Amino acid sequence: MEGVHPMVMQRLLETNLEQTTGYGSDGYCEHARQLIRHSLGDDSLDVHFLVGGTQTNSTVIDAILCRNEAVLSAETGHINVHEAGAVEGWGHKIITLPSHSGKISAIELKSLIDSFYSDDTYTHMVPPGMLYISYPTEYGTLYSKSELEQIHSVCKDAGIPLFIDGARLGYGLTSDSCDISIAELPKLCDVFYIGGTKVGLLFGECVVARKGLLKNFFPQTVKRHGALLAKGRLLGVQFETLFTPQENGQPLYLEISRHAVSLAMELKKGFIEHGYRPFIDSPTNQQFFVLPNSVIEHLREHASFENWGAPGKEESQVRFVTSWATRPEDVKELLDLL
Amino acid sequence: MEGVHPMVMQRLLETNLEQTTGYGSDGYCEHARQLIRHSLGDDSLDVHFLVGGTQTNSTVIDAILCRNEAVLSAETGHINVHEAGAVEGWGHKIITLPSHSGKISAIELKSLIDSFYSDDTYTHMVPPGMLYISYPTEYGTLYSKSELEQIHSVCKDAGIPLFIDGARLGYGLTSDSCDISIAELPKLCDVFYIGGTKVGLLFGECVVARKGLLKNFFPQTVKRHGALLAKGRLLGVQFETLFTPQENGQPLYLEISRHAVSLAMELKKGFIEHGYRPFIDSPTNQQFFVLPNSVIEHLREHASFENWGAPGKEESQVRFVTSWATRPEDVKELLDLL
Amino acid sequence: MEGVHPMVMQRLLETNLEQTTGYGSDGYCEHARQLIRHSLGDDSLDVHFLVGGTQTNSTVIDAILCRNEAVLSAETGHINVHEAGAVEGWGHKIITLPSHSGKISAIELKSLIDSFYSDDTYTHMVPPGMLYISYPTEYGTLYSKSELEQIHSVCKDAGIPLFIDGARLGYGLTSDSCDISIAELPKLCDVFYIGGTKVGLLFGECVVARKGLLKNFFPQTVKRHGALLAKGRLLGVQFETLFTPQENGQPLYLEISRHAVSLAMELKKGFIEHGYRPFIDSPTNQQFFVLPNSVIEHLREHASFENWGAPGKEESQVRFVTSWATRPEDVKELLDLL
Amino acid sequence: MEGVHPMVMQRLLETNLEQTTGYGSDGYCEHARQLIRHSLGDDSLDVHFLVGGTQTNSTVIDAILCRNEAVLSAETGHINVHEAGAVEGWGHKIITLPSHSGKISAIELKSLIDSFYSDDTYTHMVPPGMLYISYPTEYGTLYSKSELEQIHSVCKDAGIPLFIDGARLGYGLTSDSCDISIAELPKLCDVFYIGGTKVGLLFGECVVARKGLLKNFFPQTVKRHGALLAKGRLLGVQFETLFTPQENGQPLYLEISRHAVSLAMELKKGFIEHGYRPFIDSPTNQQFFVLPNSVIEHLREHASFENWGAPGKEESQVRFVTSWATRPEDVKELLDLL
């Protein structure tokens, strides 16, 4: 991974010796919040900046759930697999739903909730208190607008908020398979975050919630989770740059995301042309292939990518990830190695 | 449910106005611990008395796990389904294994543990810290001795303790399908408990652990969990009675358990003879049938039993439970209603 | 300590083989709730039965506080000193107030709350979410009605509930120094409990809350804390007996409490007559004296009492406790030993 | 507050587009760890980088304590006052010691520990599991070497680790009143951290522990606390710069700290010369004065400083803080305003 997008670095440099107040109370944060609300077309939204993804997930979930409630998640959800038990560390159960290439189904969700309340022993069980999904998912897949509407509708009927983990949000919104715009997102859920760490920033995740959802003690929850950045303006300066409209009227955030997705599509096409099989059909910046172990070994000498799960005997599952910083020649070079 | 076995009530009555010290430091508790160690054939065992099952599970698990570790459990395990999130409330994740009529498989267990450590991202995951199984399971089924040995062997190789929830232990040990004796149990796991609440007592669960497993701060853990009974001798008097050998040399605990299992077998035979299908083939005191809703309604006027999961449209799953207090005529009467 | 008051034992015996539903849904619990509401003169009160004191404190506090809030307590409060960190175990901070022989001051309470919100950095601090006091206190002392009114008034102004730990409630209400009746208690606080473990029962604490305070998920909180007694009717039968009016129209609870307090007063008078100094002037069933270590050693051969804090070189602080079961001759015998 | 020291910014800029692995496994982190071990004169030390102070405190404390143990702290300790209950959020009690201008006393510490174990009821209490102190303290004061040795000696006798919060470490080590060197620190405690956020960095705290203290699951604890920075090399690059020896052989960290302390001394001298009273005699970069409210109002128009506690009627306590970025002319300007 690289550091930060050069335009953001430039702004950090320019503002470095300015004096501001701390903890997010400065003008940069305020301006960034305005730009983001503007991009989302809703001035009433509640906007907060945090540092990292696991931290954001555990803070938002802990702020929303009552002590007794569980968060629902696909069994492949990041909070269930790769956050070292942060959600449970704060006392909350994760109830899992089947994962369909990383996605949950509105029907299975409704069925789980209905079963809960028709069970005689439900006072011995943990009531669903919110739903967590990721967009794109951990497998690079995307919900359609209609799927999101159905899921949100089940949540509303059950009175539980829908939380979307957008650690890779840009790479979803700029996929050819995406049928929603960023401005539609606040209507399709109750709270989500715009991932910056994976999309051009040094670090930073921007939580967007419908007004009133994150109760008035949210700042204390953030502090309690060790998630309050002392020099909060670093988040403001970074997100301000990401959400300042470029010449074409689009925020930098979407521009650089589109670049990564486009290279991922080339990479995918190349692998398929060389006869390799994607085990997930991802339309975003993560690409998943089954490769012979010998090929994996060969590629590892030149490129960095991950095993996905435990390796197999003859062939293994691997994941390639492009980013705002990937260059066309990097993809070409990799494909040439095949 | 009834209260307590009459012989136990008699002893509570006889000892009621005696003065003893509190919190389990009295002579009755000490004597009960000796009787239990004697029944188990091992004087080195660590024996503690607690009040209820959920409390015992969450206290033992919290005492054994490091903050960062997870407890493994069948997805149908009581701790995962019916304890209102107590384990997570104390900060611990439950990682689930597939349930085969309530039982886990040693092979799937081994595979889960192996995968964990061969995963490159395991420092982002929750390491398995102990295994929880129940005997009998929540579905009335039993592990064979050989299955327990295999499971324990996987645990030992992985360096994680095996904990057996024995809330209904007596009803397992006295089943015709059981191929282990109570004295073999301490060798087949690291810690287990002898359930009293469901087997003849007002309340009470007896935790038995190999020496050294429950660290020296266990008493503080018990207190911290609100699980320390002030008049601890009530547990001592009750378990003393249960584990005093009867004329036939057997503890009362096993005698009254055998009675319940034998009536459960009659009940099962009767249902099957009437053409009803058990959806789990349970050799212990819980019996599970699929019955037409009309039959269920009819039986409910005379008997108390539970729906198992959400009811179906035409027929539903139900659970019948016998106990030390069930009378042969109760079973006969129920079968006559069919 | 003895077991249970003989009239309660008698009822347990009579009802032992009856069959009822579990978990407090039976008729005995319901009748006991009615009797208690009747004694308190308010049919709208929410009444729940739990097993022990630490359990009750940690369950009620966890049910009322938001994750981010602290409970305020005298630094000598039971929850702060003698509950093995149960409150913190569930994630809540205890903020301490100075203890004046076990009591807090309304003025110091108000000052603490006022300071909190006038502090610029309060988003980095834990907001007060409820107040915990005990009646009688851990030092046997009592708040006057006027003191309780002032404290409650500060709480109401701050929007935080007042919780009274009544583990020894009866021994307070029947003291000559007490200027409130049991029926006034629900108006002087938001939630309290009527201690049974220390006042005549095998075990049992009865939580009384103003309607709506304990949110609808309270039963799940109780289960989650391992505090749900399977054979819940044992609590119903016991409290029913305690709150059935006797010939004089008074509930047994108060009658047996008065007995203990009256003997404590004799004990206190006797110690003072023998020239020993109470280090706390307690009007209830706990009595605190400074005694020469030689006297302590002598008394220990015949009586059971506790050191209060670490022993001194020449003399030490000790605590004597009378109960419903103490006999006049016991007190006389102790005093004769002096 | 400003951003980051220009030399650090320069390095971030130079390395920005390099590709490295994430999560602290890169070469910059490794090199920074080496430089820090070298500065401390002990190659066996365990070195970890985290993002912020509250996060570091709660992660280290949670990693060291058993579930049942408490951390001891001055009642004015940052973890007890200004971290929004993070330590309790992870289940741990803080037991407080009296604060003497922010410092604890070895004698009072020993007395607290001794009392604990001589108390008959200690199994109902929370055992001390570690000690937390800050250097400099929250009041800018410093422990002498001899005081640290005495405190550490009490800890060692009690078998509990001593943890030093060094959020402002540099400003302590470079004070004229300091009688220890950075290389002596690892011998005077068991774990400490070198604060970067307040001493020249964008963010970053460097935890240094004696080998073996932070158990092997520390990386999972960090992740679980949401404290694992994805682009970990940002911490490596920053600390590498701070600990690269300058021309005079000293790390930049100490040079820039000395600058801040020296300006703080000028500021203090100036206030005293103008007749104002420091309410704490701090030899480090924080300075505390009692000022008339009219003066405070006047200064606020030109300078940024904090009320310390709730304001008084006529005069209030305020805190001034200098940093690596404060300029001599800033101090002069402030004093001129007096």
PDB file of C-alpha atoms in Angstrom, chain A residues 76-174:
ATOM      1  CA  THR A  76     -18.694 -13.533   6.259  1.00  0.00           C
ATOM      2  CA  GLY A  77     -19.111  -9.979   7.585  1.00  0.00           C
ATOM      3  CA  HIS A  78     -15.916  -8.188   8.515  1.00  0.00           C
ATOM      4  CA  ILE A  79     -17.157  -7.644  12.086  1.00  0.00           C
ATOM      5  CA  ASN A  80     -17.713 -11.379  12.449  1.00  0.00           C
ATOM      6  CA  VAL A  81     -14.452 -12.588  10.977  1.00  0.00           C
ATOM      7  CA  HIS A  82     -11.672 -10.034  10.900  1.00  0.00           C
ATOM      8  CA  GLU A  83     -12.091  -7.615  13.764  1.00  0.00           C
ATOM      9  CA  ALA A  84     -10.615  -9.754  16.522  1.00  0.00           C
ATOM     10  CA  GLY A  85     -13.877  -9.848  18.454  1.00  0.00           C
ATOM     11  CA  ALA A  86     -14.196  -6.078  18.895  1.00  0.00           C
ATOM     12  CA  VAL A  87     -17.999  -6.152  18.838  1.00  0.00           C
ATOM     13  CA  GLU A  88     -18.169  -8.899  21.455  1.00  0.00           C
ATOM     14  CA  GLY A  89     -15.441  -7.143  23.423  1.00  0.00           C
ATOM     15  CA  TRP A  90     -17.966  -4.357  23.975  1.00  0.00           C
ATOM     16  CA  GLY A  91     -20.541  -6.899  25.110  1.00  0.00           C
ATOM     17  CA  HIS A  92     -22.627  -7.404  21.976  1.00  0.00           C
ATOM     18  CA  LYS A  93     -23.558 -10.650  20.278  1.00  0.00           C
ATOM     19  CA  ILE A  94     -23.333 -11.017  16.522  1.00  0.00           C
ATOM     20  CA  ILE A  95     -26.126 -13.177  15.091  1.00  0.00           C
ATOM     21  CA  THR A  96     -25.155 -14.464  11.684  1.00  0.00           C
ATOM     22  CA  LEU A  97     -27.130 -14.792   8.479  1.00  0.00           C
ATOM     23  CA  PRO A  98     -26.097 -17.013   5.561  1.00  0.00           C
ATOM     24  CA  SER A  99     -23.699 -15.338   3.150  1.00  0.00           C
ATOM     25  CA  HIS A 100     -24.370 -15.450  -0.584  1.00  0.00           C
ATOM     26  CA  SER A 101     -21.048 -14.350  -2.014  1.00  0.00           C
ATOM     27  CA  GLY A 102     -20.867 -11.937   0.906  1.00  0.00           C
ATOM     28  CA  LYS A 103     -24.469 -10.718   0.663  1.00  0.00           C
ATOM     29  CA  ILE A 104     -27.436 -11.451   2.890  1.00  0.00           C
ATOM     30  CA  SER A 105     -30.959 -12.048   1.634  1.00  0.00           C
ATOM     31  CA  ALA A 106     -33.927  -9.895   2.661  1.00  0.00           C
ATOM     32  CA  ILE A 107     -36.081 -13.009   2.854  1.00  0.00           C
ATOM     33  CA  GLU A 108     -33.714 -14.829   5.185  1.00  0.00           C
ATOM     34  CA  LEU A 109     -33.426 -11.672   7.261  1.00  0.00           C
ATOM     35  CA  LYS A 110     -37.192 -11.388   7.609  1.00  0.00           C
ATOM     36  CA  SER A 111     -37.465 -15.052   8.441  1.00  0.00           C
ATOM     37  CA  LEU A 112     -34.844 -14.781  11.192  1.00  0.00           C
ATOM     38  CA  ILE A 113     -36.585 -11.797  12.774  1.00  0.00           C
ATOM     39  CA  ASP A 114     -40.023 -13.394  12.526  1.00  0.00           C
ATOM     40  CA  SER A 115     -38.784 -16.625  14.090  1.00  0.00           C
ATOM     41  CA  PHE A 116     -37.264 -14.707  16.935  1.00  0.00           C
ATOM     42  CA  TYR A 117     -40.496 -13.156  18.086  1.00  0.00           C
ATOM     43  CA  SER A 118     -42.588 -16.252  17.505  1.00  0.00           C
ATOM     44  CA  ASP A 119     -40.280 -18.280  19.723  1.00  0.00           C
ATOM     45  CA  ASP A 120     -41.742 -18.930  23.177  1.00  0.00           C
ATOM     46  CA  THR A 121     -38.319 -18.695  24.741  1.00  0.00           C
ATOM     47  CA  TYR A 122     -37.352 -15.363  23.254  1.00  0.00           C
ATOM     48  CA  THR A 123     -36.773 -13.751  26.625  1.00  0.00           C
ATOM     49  CA  HIS A 124     -33.833 -16.156  26.898  1.00  0.00           C
ATOM     50  CA  MET A 125     -32.494 -15.019  23.561  1.00  0.00           C
ATOM     51  CA  VAL A 126     -30.743 -11.926  22.246  1.00  0.00           C
ATOM     52  CA  PRO A 127     -33.079  -9.659  20.291  1.00  0.00           C
ATOM     53  CA  PRO A 128     -31.898  -8.283  16.946  1.00  0.00           C
ATOM     54  CA  GLY A 129     -31.055  -4.627  17.476  1.00  0.00           C
ATOM     55  CA  MET A 130     -29.530  -3.603  14.150  1.00  0.00           C
ATOM     56  CA  LEU A 131     -28.320  -5.012  10.848  1.00  0.00           C
ATOM     57  CA  TYR A 132     -24.770  -4.697   9.537  1.00  0.00           C
ATOM     58  CA  ILE A 133     -23.990  -5.182   5.864  1.00  0.00           C
ATOM     59  CA  SER A 134     -21.014  -4.070   3.783  1.00  0.00           C
ATOM     60  CA  TYR A 135     -21.075  -2.337   0.416  1.00  0.00           C
ATOM     61  CA  PRO A 136     -19.145  -3.603  -1.449  1.00  0.00           C
ATOM     62  CA  THR A 137     -19.045  -6.811   0.547  1.00  0.00           C
ATOM     63  CA  GLU A 138     -15.906  -8.574   1.730  1.00  0.00           C
ATOM     64  CA  TYR A 139     -16.133 -10.536  -1.542  1.00  0.00           C
ATOM     65  CA  GLY A 140     -16.301  -7.446  -3.713  1.00  0.00           C
ATOM     66  CA  THR A 141     -19.965  -7.991  -4.567  1.00  0.00           C
ATOM     67  CA  LEU A 142     -22.696  -5.360  -4.630  1.00  0.00           C
ATOM     68  CA  TYR A 143     -26.310  -5.219  -3.552  1.00  0.00           C
ATOM     69  CA  SER A 144     -28.655  -3.834  -6.179  1.00  0.00           C
ATOM     70  CA  LYS A 145     -30.784  -0.844  -5.290  1.00  0.00           C
ATOM     71  CA  SER A 146     -33.803  -3.082  -5.168  1.00  0.00           C
ATOM     72  CA  GLU A 147     -32.071  -5.503  -2.788  1.00  0.00           C
ATOM     73  CA  LEU A 148     -31.098  -2.648  -0.506  1.00  0.00           C
ATOM     74  CA  GLU A 149     -34.661  -1.345  -0.530  1.00  0.00           C
ATOM     75  CA  GLN A 150     -36.026  -4.729   0.421  1.00  0.00           C
ATOM     76  CA  ILE A 151     -33.502  -5.168   3.208  1.00  0.00           C
ATOM     77  CA  HIS A 152     -34.126  -1.671   4.519  1.00  0.00           C
ATOM     78  CA  SER A 153     -37.840  -2.275   4.429  1.00  0.00           C
ATOM     79  CA  VAL A 154     -37.510  -5.415   6.564  1.00  0.00           C
ATOM     80  CA  CYS A 155     -35.376  -3.434   9.012  1.00  0.00           C
ATOM     81  CA  LYS A 156     -37.883  -0.602   9.222  1.00  0.00           C
ATOM     82  CA  ASP A 157     -40.724  -3.025   9.856  1.00  0.00           C
ATOM     83  CA  ALA A 158     -38.700  -4.589  12.658  1.00  0.00           C
ATOM     84  CA  GLY A 159     -37.682  -1.226  14.061  1.00  0.00           C
ATOM     85  CA  ILE A 160     -33.964  -1.901  13.729  1.00  0.00           C
ATOM     86  CA  PRO A 161     -31.450   0.435  12.059  1.00  0.00           C
ATOM     87  CA  LEU A 162     -29.518  -0.650   8.957  1.00  0.00           C
ATOM     88  CA  PHE A 163     -25.788   0.097   9.085  1.00  0.00           C
ATOM     89  CA  ILE A 164     -23.660  -0.091   5.935  1.00  0.00           C
ATOM     90  CA  ASP A 165     -19.922  -0.618   6.263  1.00  0.00           C
ATOM     91  CA  GLY A 166     -18.505   1.456   3.435  1.00  0.00           C
ATOM     92  CA  ALA A 167     -14.820   0.819   4.032  1.00  0.00           C
ATOM     93  CA  ARG A 168     -14.573   0.391   0.236  1.00  0.00           C
ATOM     94  CA  LEU A 169     -17.613   2.490  -0.623  1.00  0.00           C
ATOM     95  CA  GLY A 170     -16.044   4.374  -3.527  1.00  0.00           C
ATOM     96  CA  TYR A 171     -15.079   1.153  -5.253  1.00  0.00           C
ATOM     97  CA  GLY A 172     -18.720   0.086  -5.141  1.00  0.00           C
ATOM     98  CA  LEU A 173     -20.318   3.350  -6.224  1.00  0.00           C
ATOM     99  CA  THR A 174     -18.097   3.597  -9.297  1.00  0.00           C
TER     100      THR A 174
END
